[in-house]
Amino acid sequence: MPTSARPPLPVATATPTPASIQSTIAAARARIEAQLKSQGIQPNTPSHPTELHPMLRGDYKPNKHSTQRATLPVSSIKANQQKPKLLKITHEAPSSLTDPAQNPYFDPSLNRRTYGPQTRRRHKQFHFVAPGQYVEQAERKRAEARMEQLKQEIAERAELARLEDEVLDASAIQLPEPPQVEWWDAPFLSEASYGSDAKIEGPESLCTIYIQHPVPIEPPLAIRSQGVAPAQLILTHKERKKIRRQRRLEQQRERREKVMLGLLPPEPPKLKMSNFMQIMANESVPDPTKLEAEVRRQMQARQNKHEADNQARKLTKEQRHEKIEAKTKADEEASLVRAVFRINKLEHPRHWHKVSVNAQQMHLTGKAISCPVGFSLVVVEGSAKNIKAYKKLMLRRIDWTMSQIDADQGATDDYTGNECHLIWQGEIDHRKFKQFRQHTCPTETQAKKWLARAKSDELWQLAKQYDPNDSITALDPFA
């Protein structure tokens, strides 16, 4: 297969110089003019000199960093060689155009940028705000405001303490000098001195034969109610919760302020299973299982501390008894009440037990007398609160119609129609019974004898005359 002939290698030529280019152009021009003459055509000789292109002259050097196409002033026409002259303002604009006060067409409601020389507005660049910058500024301002408020409160307390010290200072208290004559003695003296004559008789004297009766003024409520002060204001459940919430918020605010001032160490974060991942988000956790165990340990420690504090605050058995006794004594000092009950039959063992045990537990004193012949009588004395609870026991809770079965004989005692009535209730000055006792009396004489020891034998006669069907003697037990 014949091989193709390779093209000849280009021969290196010398770089043309401006002089060689000019000579080549002149030779070409002369050759063209000779051809035109041989054909009978006269060449047009230009009336104006022509210039050579800068690239042909060899003095054009393009910019390597420029991305735009170079536009060079190449012209062969005289009109194109003349550049338009720019109009230059050599004088300033009149003040009637620049001064809004002298401009009759100026509208002050418009923006001031609408008059005067206009300048081209520069394009603003984007300035991105770092995350949390405004939050930090707000927190800083809040902290400064709280600090100023705390300083103001401290200054007010210091000023108040200083004023109290000045008031309590004995040297600051100056008693006024006693007058020459007291105001209540001045009308009875002829001169402003105690050594002058007294004006007891005469038309100018205040002493007359008439008696002046002052206008009676009602005493305060505490004196009218025989020393019993008005009851304390009782708050509702919502009001108590609101006061407790406000008190706890105030305590928490004071603690935070002390932590901000450095008086107390800050509390560690309270880790729980629901929030420990958010709290530990900024920290590396190489062992999540270990972290979970630590969180559970802290939760158990808080629970144990809570239970230990409750157990420490819990009163002992002796302290509870002392508290109950102190409260009962306070209630008795406020008011001491006696109540008398009339029962048709008081022979059932359960009835005896309930009447006796509840009276002792409520710190009541009195007597329970059972008389099989007629009726039974129960007298109790104590505080108003305990008497109210004992009335509910006697009149509501105990079933007086419950029958009793005799296991030995197999007989049943019928308690149908057995009732309990409150026949008297009122306040007393002091207790007449030292403790609560039970007695079974076969006759009325023996029952009166037991009541006479406490000077209360008239209660038996009152119970004997009581008629539950009489609307006049019947009492409302819970009025």
Coordinates of N, CA and C in Angstrom, one line a residue, residues 106-115:
F106 N -42.8 74.8 45.3 CA -42.3 73.8 46.3 C -43.4 73.3 47.2
D107 N -43.5 72.0 47.4 CA -44.6 71.3 48.2 C -43.9 70.7 49.4
P108 N -44.0 71.3 50.6 CA -43.3 70.8 51.8 C -43.8 69.4 52.2
S109 N -45.0 68.9 51.7 CA -45.5 67.6 52.1 C -44.7 66.5 51.4
L110 N -44.0 66.8 50.3 CA -43.2 65.8 49.6 C -41.9 65.6 50.2
N111 N -41.2 64.6 49.8 CA -39.9 64.3 50.4 C -38.9 65.3 49.9
R112 N -37.9 65.6 50.8 CA -36.9 66.6 50.5 C -36.0 66.1 49.4
R113 N -36.0 64.9 49.1 CA -35.1 64.4 48.0 C -35.6 64.7 46.6
T114 N -36.8 65.3 46.5 CA -37.4 65.6 45.2 C -36.9 66.9 44.6
Y115 N -36.2 67.7 45.3 CA -35.7 68.9 44.8 C -34.2 69.0 45.0

